[in-house]
């Protein structure tokens, strides 16, 4: 059996992150959490995530800044942006800066899970080169 996909959830809404973590772990993913961009960058030092689920709108370092720093330090990590309705243009800009894709919050669990799987497949292909 292949190793579990490692996912880092980054969102300042702690209850949302905790609920999402439990639901993704039930599906066999290995999940770590961060509540800010700064925490995400620290977490990636000790938790080599395959996929990062990154909220666009956070206090302090926002999602766009966090994305560019993640991609600079960990170019193989795939990032999925999570956004509310007003921030779709920001998520699209994120894709232009290297994000794998974006999803609207609150995302359907199946959509989120399959998007994570797709991002992981892309990372595996890149790692194999």
CSV table of N, CA and C in Angstrom, one decimal:
chain,number,residue,atom,x,y,z
A,1,UNK,N,0.8,-1.2,0.0
A,1,UNK,CA,0.0,0.0,0.0
A,1,UNK,C,0.9,1.3,0.0
A,2,UNK,N,0.5,2.3,-0.8
A,2,UNK,CA,1.3,3.5,-0.8
A,2,UNK,C,1.1,4.3,0.5
A,3,UNK,N,2.1,5.2,0.7
A,3,UNK,CA,2.0,6.0,1.9
A,3,UNK,C,0.8,7.0,1.8
A,4,UNK,N,0.3,7.4,3.0
A,4,UNK,CA,-0.8,8.3,3.0
A,4,UNK,C,-0.3,9.7,2.4
A,5,UNK,N,-1.2,10.3,1.8
A,5,UNK,CA,-1.0,11.7,1.3
A,5,UNK,C,-0.9,12.6,2.5
A,6,UNK,N,0.2,13.4,2.5
A,6,UNK,CA,0.4,14.3,3.6
A,6,UNK,C,-0.2,15.7,3.3
A,7,UNK,N,-1.1,16.2,4.1
A,7,UNK,CA,-1.8,17.4,3.8
A,7,UNK,C,-1.6,18.4,4.9
A,8,UNK,N,-1.3,19.7,4.6
A,8,UNK,CA,-1.2,20.7,5.6
A,8,UNK,C,-2.4,21.7,5.4
A,9,UNK,N,-3.2,21.8,6.4
A,9,UNK,CA,-4.3,22.8,6.3
A,9,UNK,C,-3.9,24.1,6.9
A,10,UNK,N,-4.1,25.2,6.2
A,10,UNK,CA,-3.7,26.5,6.7
A,10,UNK,C,-5.0,27.4,6.6
A,11,UNK,N,-5.5,27.8,7.8
A,11,UNK,CA,-6.7,28.6,7.9
A,11,UNK,C,-6.7,29.2,9.3
A,12,UNK,N,-7.1,30.5,9.4
A,12,UNK,CA,-7.1,31.1,10.8
A,12,UNK,C,-8.4,30.7,11.5
A,13,UNK,N,-9.4,30.1,10.9
A,13,UNK,CA,-10.6,29.6,11.5
A,13,UNK,C,-10.3,28.2,12.1
A,14,UNK,N,-10.0,28.2,13.4
A,14,UNK,CA,-9.5,27.0,14.1
A,14,UNK,C,-10.5,25.9,14.1
A,15,UNK,N,-11.8,26.2,14.3
A,15,UNK,CA,-12.8,25.1,14.4
A,15,UNK,C,-13.0,24.5,13.0
A,16,UNK,N,-12.9,25.3,11.9
A,16,UNK,CA,-13.1,24.8,10.6
A,16,UNK,C,-11.9,23.9,10.3
A,17,UNK,N,-10.7,24.3,10.6
A,17,UNK,CA,-9.5,23.5,10.4
A,17,UNK,C,-9.6,22.1,11.1
A,18,UNK,N,-10.0,22.2,12.4
A,18,UNK,CA,-10.1,21.0,13.2
A,18,UNK,C,-11.2,20.0,12.6
A,19,UNK,N,-12.3,20.5,12.2
A,19,UNK,CA,-13.3,19.7,11.6
A,19,UNK,C,-12.8,19.1,10.3
A,20,UNK,N,-12.2,19.9,9.5
A,20,UNK,CA,-11.7,19.4,8.2
A,20,UNK,C,-10.6,18.4,8.4
A,21,UNK,N,-9.8,18.6,9.4
A,21,UNK,CA,-8.7,17.6,9.7
A,21,UNK,C,-9.3,16.3,10.0
A,22,UNK,N,-10.3,16.2,10.9
A,22,UNK,CA,-10.9,14.9,11.3
A,22,UNK,C,-11.5,14.2,10.1
A,23,UNK,N,-12.2,15.0,9.2
A,23,UNK,CA,-12.8,14.4,8.1
A,23,UNK,C,-11.8,13.9,7.0
A,24,UNK,N,-10.7,14.6,6.8
A,24,UNK,CA,-9.7,14.1,5.9
A,24,UNK,C,-9.0,12.9,6.5
A,25,UNK,N,-8.7,12.9,7.8
A,25,UNK,CA,-8.0,11.8,8.4
A,25,UNK,C,-8.9,10.5,8.3
A,26,UNK,N,-10.2,10.7,8.4
A,26,UNK,CA,-11.1,9.5,8.2
A,26,UNK,C,-11.0,8.9,6.9
A,27,UNK,N,-10.6,9.7,5.9
A,27,UNK,CA,-10.4,9.2,4.5
A,27,UNK,C,-8.9,8.7,4.3
A,28,UNK,N,-8.2,8.6,5.3
A,28,UNK,CA,-6.8,8.0,5.2
A,28,UNK,C,-5.7,8.9,4.9
A,29,UNK,N,-6.0,10.3,5.0
A,29,UNK,CA,-4.9,11.2,4.8
A,29,UNK,C,-4.2,11.5,6.1
A,30,UNK,N,-2.9,11.9,6.0
A,30,UNK,CA,-2.1,12.3,7.1
A,30,UNK,C,-2.2,13.9,7.1
A,31,UNK,N,-2.7,14.4,8.2
A,31,UNK,CA,-3.1,15.9,8.2
A,31,UNK,C,-2.4,16.6,9.3
A,32,UNK,N,-1.8,17.7,9.0
A,32,UNK,CA,-1.2,18.7,10.0
A,32,UNK,C,-2.0,20.0,9.8
A,33,UNK,N,-1.9,20.9,10.8
A,33,UNK,CA,-2.6,22.1,10.7
A,33,UNK,C,-1.7,23.3,11.1
A,34,UNK,N,-2.1,24.5,10.5
A,34,UNK,CA,-1.4,25.7,10.8
A,34,UNK,C,-2.5,26.8,10.8
A,35,UNK,N,-2.4,27.8,11.6
A,35,UNK,CA,-3.5,28.8,11.7
A,35,UNK,C,-3.0,30.2,11.1
A,36,UNK,N,-1.8,30.2,10.5
A,36,UNK,CA,-1.3,31.4,9.9
A,36,UNK,C,-0.3,31.0,8.8
A,37,UNK,N,0.0,32.0,8.0
A,37,UNK,CA,1.1,31.8,7.0
A,37,UNK,C,2.4,31.5,7.6
A,38,UNK,N,2.7,32.2,8.7
A,38,UNK,CA,4.0,32.0,9.4
A,38,UNK,C,4.0,30.6,10.0
A,39,UNK,N,2.9,30.1,10.6
A,39,UNK,CA,2.9,28.8,11.1
A,39,UNK,C,3.0,27.7,10.0
A,40,UNK,N,2.4,28.0,8.9
A,40,UNK,CA,2.5,27.0,7.7
A,40,UNK,C,4.0,26.9,7.3
A,41,UNK,N,4.7,27.9,7.2
A,41,UNK,CA,6.1,27.9,6.8
A,41,UNK,C,6.9,27.1,7.8
A,42,UNK,N,6.6,27.3,9.1
A,42,UNK,CA,7.3,26.6,10.1
A,42,UNK,C,7.0,25.1,10.1
A,43,UNK,N,5.7,24.8,9.9
A,43,UNK,CA,5.2,23.4,9.9
A,43,UNK,C,5.8,22.6,8.7
A,44,UNK,N,6.0,23.3,7.6
A,44,UNK,CA,6.6,22.6,6.4
A,44,UNK,C,8.0,22.2,6.7
A,45,UNK,N,8.7,22.8,7.6
A,45,UNK,CA,10.1,22.4,7.9
A,45,UNK,C,10.2,21.0,8.5
A,46,UNK,N,9.2,20.7,9.3
A,46,UNK,CA,9.2,19.4,10.0
A,46,UNK,C,8.2,18.4,9.5
A,47,UNK,N,7.3,18.9,8.6
A,47,UNK,CA,6.2,18.0,8.1
A,47,UNK,C,6.2,18.2,6.5
A,48,UNK,N,6.9,17.3,5.8
A,48,UNK,CA,7.0,17.5,4.4
A,48,UNK,C,5.7,17.1,3.7
A,49,UNK,N,4.8,18.1,3.6
A,49,UNK,CA,3.5,17.9,3.0
A,49,UNK,C,3.6,17.7,1.5
A,50,UNK,N,2.6,16.9,1.0
A,50,UNK,CA,2.5,16.8,-0.4
A,50,UNK,C,1.6,17.9,-1.0
A,51,UNK,N,0.6,18.2,-0.2
A,51,UNK,CA,-0.4,19.2,-0.6
A,51,UNK,C,-0.7,20.1,0.5
A,52,UNK,N,-0.8,21.4,0.2
A,52,UNK,CA,-1.2,22.4,1.2
A,52,UNK,C,-2.6,23.0,0.8
A,53,UNK,N,-3.5,23.0,1.7
A,53,UNK,CA,-4.8,23.6,1.5
A,53,UNK,C,-4.7,25.0,2.2
A,54,UNK,N,-4.7,26.0,1.5
A,54,UNK,CA,-4.4,27.4,1.9
A,54,UNK,C,-5.5,28.4,1.8
A,55,UNK,N,-6.0,28.9,2.9
A,55,UNK,CA,-7.0,29.9,2.9
A,55,UNK,C,-6.4,31.2,2.3
A,56,UNK,N,-7.1,31.9,1.5
A,56,UNK,CA,-6.6,33.1,0.9
A,56,UNK,C,-6.6,34.3,1.9
A,57,UNK,N,-7.6,34.4,2.7
A,57,UNK,CA,-7.8,35.5,3.5
A,57,UNK,C,-7.5,35.2,5.0
A,58,UNK,N,-6.3,35.6,5.5
A,58,UNK,CA,-5.9,35.4,6.8
A,58,UNK,C,-5.2,36.7,7.3
A,59,UNK,N,-5.3,36.9,8.7
A,59,UNK,CA,-4.6,38.1,9.2
A,59,UNK,C,-3.1,37.9,9.1
A,60,UNK,N,-2.4,39.0,9.1
A,60,UNK,CA,-0.9,38.9,9.0
A,60,UNK,C,-0.5,38.5,7.6
A,61,UNK,N,0.3,37.5,7.5
A,61,UNK,CA,0.7,37.0,6.1
A,61,UNK,C,-0.5,36.4,5.4
A,62,UNK,N,-1.0,37.0,4.3
A,62,UNK,CA,-2.2,36.5,3.7
A,62,UNK,C,-1.8,35.3,2.8
A,63,UNK,N,-2.8,34.7,2.2
A,63,UNK,CA,-2.6,33.5,1.4
A,63,UNK,C,-1.7,33.7,0.2
A,64,UNK,N,-1.8,34.8,-0.4
A,64,UNK,CA,-0.9,35.1,-1.6
A,64,UNK,C,0.6,35.1,-1.2
A,65,UNK,N,0.9,35.8,-0.1
A,65,UNK,CA,2.3,35.9,0.4
A,65,UNK,C,2.7,34.5,0.8
A,66,UNK,N,1.8,33.8,1.5
A,66,UNK,CA,2.2,32.4,2.0
A,66,UNK,C,2.5,31.5,0.8
A,67,UNK,N,1.6,31.6,-0.2
A,67,UNK,CA,1.8,30.8,-1.4
A,67,UNK,C,3.2,31.1,-2.0
A,68,UNK,N,3.5,32.3,-2.2
A,68,UNK,CA,4.8,32.6,-2.9
A,68,UNK,C,6.0,32.1,-2.0
A,69,UNK,N,5.9,32.2,-0.7
A,69,UNK,CA,6.9,31.7,0.1
A,69,UNK,C,7.0,30.2,0.2
A,70,UNK,N,5.9,29.5,0.1
A,70,UNK,CA,5.9,28.1,0.1
A,70,UNK,C,6.5,27.6,-1.2
A,71,UNK,N,6.1,28.2,-2.3
A,71,UNK,CA,6.6,27.8,-3.6
A,71,UNK,C,8.1,28.1,-3.8
A,72,UNK,N,8.6,29.1,-3.1
A,72,UNK,CA,10.0,29.5,-3.2
A,72,UNK,C,10.8,28.4,-2.4
A,73,UNK,N,10.3,28.0,-1.2
A,73,UNK,CA,11.0,27.1,-0.3
A,73,UNK,C,10.8,25.7,-0.6
A,74,UNK,N,9.6,25.3,-1.1
A,74,UNK,CA,9.2,24.0,-1.4
A,74,UNK,C,8.5,23.9,-2.7
A,75,UNK,N,9.2,24.0,-3.8
A,75,UNK,CA,8.6,24.1,-5.2
A,75,UNK,C,7.8,22.9,-5.6
A,76,UNK,N,8.1,21.7,-5.0
A,76,UNK,CA,7.3,20.5,-5.4
A,76,UNK,C,6.0,20.4,-4.7
A,77,UNK,N,5.8,21.1,-3.6
A,77,UNK,CA,4.5,21.1,-2.8
A,77,UNK,C,3.4,21.7,-3.7
A,78,UNK,N,2.3,21.0,-3.8
A,78,UNK,CA,1.1,21.5,-4.5
A,78,UNK,C,0.3,22.2,-3.5
A,79,UNK,N,-0.2,23.4,-4.0
A,79,UNK,CA,-1.1,24.3,-3.1
A,79,UNK,C,-2.4,24.4,-3.7
A,80,UNK,N,-3.5,24.2,-2.9
A,80,UNK,CA,-4.9,24.4,-3.3
A,80,UNK,C,-5.4,25.6,-2.5
A,81,UNK,N,-5.8,26.6,-3.2
A,81,UNK,CA,-6.3,27.8,-2.5
A,81,UNK,C,-7.8,27.6,-2.1
A,82,UNK,N,-8.1,28.0,-0.9
A,82,UNK,CA,-9.5,28.0,-0.4
A,82,UNK,C,-10.0,29.5,-0.4
A,83,UNK,N,-11.1,29.8,-1.0
A,83,UNK,CA,-11.5,31.2,-1.0
A,83,UNK,C,-13.0,31.3,-0.9
A,84,UNK,N,-13.4,32.5,-0.3
A,84,UNK,CA,-14.8,32.8,-0.3
A,84,UNK,C,-15.2,33.5,-1.6
A,85,UNK,N,-16.5,33.8,-1.8
A,85,UNK,CA,-17.0,34.3,-3.1
A,85,UNK,C,-16.2,35.6,-3.6
A,86,UNK,N,-15.9,36.5,-2.7
A,86,UNK,CA,-15.3,37.8,-3.1
A,86,UNK,C,-13.9,37.6,-3.6
A,87,UNK,N,-13.2,36.5,-3.3
A,87,UNK,CA,-11.8,36.4,-3.6
A,87,UNK,C,-11.4,35.5,-4.8
A,88,UNK,N,-12.4,35.2,-5.7
A,88,UNK,CA,-12.1,34.3,-6.8
A,88,UNK,C,-10.9,34.9,-7.6
A,89,UNK,N,-10.9,36.2,-7.9
A,89,UNK,CA,-9.9,36.8,-8.7
A,89,UNK,C,-8.5,36.6,-8.0
A,90,UNK,N,-8.5,36.6,-6.7
A,90,UNK,CA,-7.2,36.4,-5.9
A,90,UNK,C,-6.8,34.9,-6.1
A,91,UNK,N,-7.7,34.0,-6.1
A,91,UNK,CA,-7.4,32.6,-6.2
A,91,UNK,C,-6.8,32.3,-7.6
A,92,UNK,N,-7.4,33.0,-8.6
A,92,UNK,CA,-7.0,32.8,-10.0
A,92,UNK,C,-5.5,33.4,-10.1
A,93,UNK,N,-5.3,34.5,-9.5
A,93,UNK,CA,-3.9,35.1,-9.4
A,93,UNK,C,-3.0,34.1,-8.8
A,94,UNK,N,-3.5,33.4,-7.7
A,94,UNK,CA,-2.7,32.4,-7.1
A,94,UNK,C,-2.3,31.3,-8.0
A,95,UNK,N,-3.2,30.9,-8.9
A,95,UNK,CA,-2.9,29.8,-9.8
A,95,UNK,C,-1.8,30.3,-10.8
A,96,UNK,N,-1.9,31.5,-11.1
A,96,UNK,CA,-0.8,32.1,-12.0
A,96,UNK,C,0.5,32.1,-11.3
A,97,UNK,N,0.5,32.1,-10.0
A,97,UNK,CA,1.8,32.1,-9.2
A,97,UNK,C,2.2,30.7,-8.8
A,98,UNK,N,1.5,29.7,-9.3
A,98,UNK,CA,1.9,28.3,-9.0
A,98,UNK,C,1.0,27.5,-8.2
A,99,UNK,N,-0.2,28.0,-7.8
A,99,UNK,CA,-1.1,27.2,-7.1
A,99,UNK,C,-1.7,26.1,-8.0
A,100,UNK,N,-2.0,24.9,-7.5
A,100,UNK,CA,-2.5,23.8,-8.3
A,100,UNK,C,-3.9,24.2,-8.8
A,101,UNK,N,-4.8,24.7,-7.8
A,101,UNK,CA,-6.2,25.0,-8.2
A,101,UNK,C,-6.7,25.7,-7.0
A,102,UNK,N,-8.0,26.0,-7.1
A,102,UNK,CA,-8.7,26.7,-5.9
A,102,UNK,C,-10.1,26.1,-5.8
A,103,UNK,N,-10.6,26.2,-4.6
A,103,UNK,CA,-12.0,25.7,-4.3
A,103,UNK,C,-12.7,26.8,-3.5
A,104,UNK,N,-14.0,26.9,-3.7
A,104,UNK,CA,-14.8,27.9,-2.9
A,104,UNK,C,-15.1,27.3,-1.5
A,105,UNK,N,-15.0,28.1,-0.5
A,105,UNK,CA,-15.4,27.7,0.9
A,105,UNK,C,-16.9,28.0,1.1
A,106,UNK,N,-17.6,27.1,1.7
A,106,UNK,CA,-17.2,25.8,2.2
A,106,UNK,C,-17.2,24.8,1.1
A,107,UNK,N,-16.1,24.1,0.9
A,107,UNK,CA,-16.0,23.1,-0.2
A,107,UNK,C,-16.7,21.8,0.2
A,108,UNK,N,-17.3,21.2,-0.8
A,108,UNK,CA,-17.8,19.8,-0.6
A,108,UNK,C,-16.7,18.9,-0.3
A,109,UNK,N,-16.9,18.0,0.7
A,109,UNK,CA,-15.8,17.1,1.1
A,109,UNK,C,-15.3,16.2,-0.1
A,110,UNK,N,-16.2,15.7,-0.9
A,110,UNK,CA,-15.7,14.9,-2.1
A,110,UNK,C,-14.9,15.7,-3.0
A,111,UNK,N,-15.3,16.9,-3.3
A,111,UNK,CA,-14.6,17.8,-4.2
A,111,UNK,C,-13.2,18.0,-3.6
A,112,UNK,N,-13.1,18.3,-2.4
A,112,UNK,CA,-11.9,18.6,-1.7
A,112,UNK,C,-10.9,17.4,-1.7
A,113,UNK,N,-11.5,16.2,-1.4
A,113,UNK,CA,-10.7,15.0,-1.4
A,113,UNK,C,-10.2,14.7,-2.7
A,114,UNK,N,-11.0,14.8,-3.8
A,114,UNK,CA,-10.5,14.4,-5.1
A,114,UNK,C,-9.5,15.5,-5.6
A,115,UNK,N,-9.7,16.7,-5.3
A,115,UNK,CA,-8.7,17.8,-5.7
A,115,UNK,C,-7.4,17.5,-5.0
A,116,UNK,N,-7.4,17.0,-3.7
A,116,UNK,CA,-6.2,16.7,-3.0
A,116,UNK,C,-5.5,15.5,-3.8
A,117,UNK,N,-6.3,14.5,-4.1
A,117,UNK,CA,-5.7,13.4,-4.8
A,117,UNK,C,-5.1,13.8,-6.2
A,118,UNK,N,-5.8,14.6,-6.9
A,118,UNK,CA,-5.2,15.1,-8.2
A,118,UNK,C,-3.9,15.9,-8.0
A,119,UNK,N,-3.9,16.7,-7.0
A,119,UNK,CA,-2.7,17.5,-6.7
A,119,UNK,C,-1.5,16.6,-6.3
A,120,UNK,N,-1.9,15.5,-5.5
A,120,UNK,CA,-0.8,14.6,-5.1
A,120,UNK,C,-0.3,13.8,-6.3
A,121,UNK,N,-1.2,13.4,-7.2
A,121,UNK,CA,-0.7,12.7,-8.4
A,121,UNK,C,0.3,13.6,-9.2
A,122,UNK,N,-0.1,14.9,-9.3
A,122,UNK,CA,0.8,15.8,-10.0
A,122,UNK,C,2.2,15.9,-9.4
A,123,UNK,N,2.2,15.9,-8.0
A,123,UNK,CA,3.4,16.0,-7.3
A,123,UNK,C,4.2,14.7,-7.5
A,124,UNK,N,3.6,13.6,-7.4
A,124,UNK,CA,4.3,12.3,-7.6
A,124,UNK,C,4.9,12.2,-9.0
A,125,UNK,N,4.2,12.7,-10.0
A,125,UNK,CA,4.8,12.7,-11.4
A,125,UNK,C,6.0,13.6,-11.4
A,126,UNK,N,5.9,14.8,-10.8
A,126,UNK,CA,7.1,15.7,-10.7
A,126,UNK,C,8.2,15.1,-10.0
A,127,UNK,N,7.9,14.4,-8.9
A,127,UNK,CA,9.0,13.8,-8.1
A,127,UNK,C,9.7,12.7,-8.8
A,128,UNK,N,9.0,12.0,-9.7
A,128,UNK,CA,9.5,10.9,-10.4
A,128,UNK,C,10.5,11.3,-11.6
A,129,UNK,N,10.4,12.6,-11.9
A,129,UNK,CA,11.3,13.1,-13.0
A,129,UNK,C,12.7,13.2,-12.6
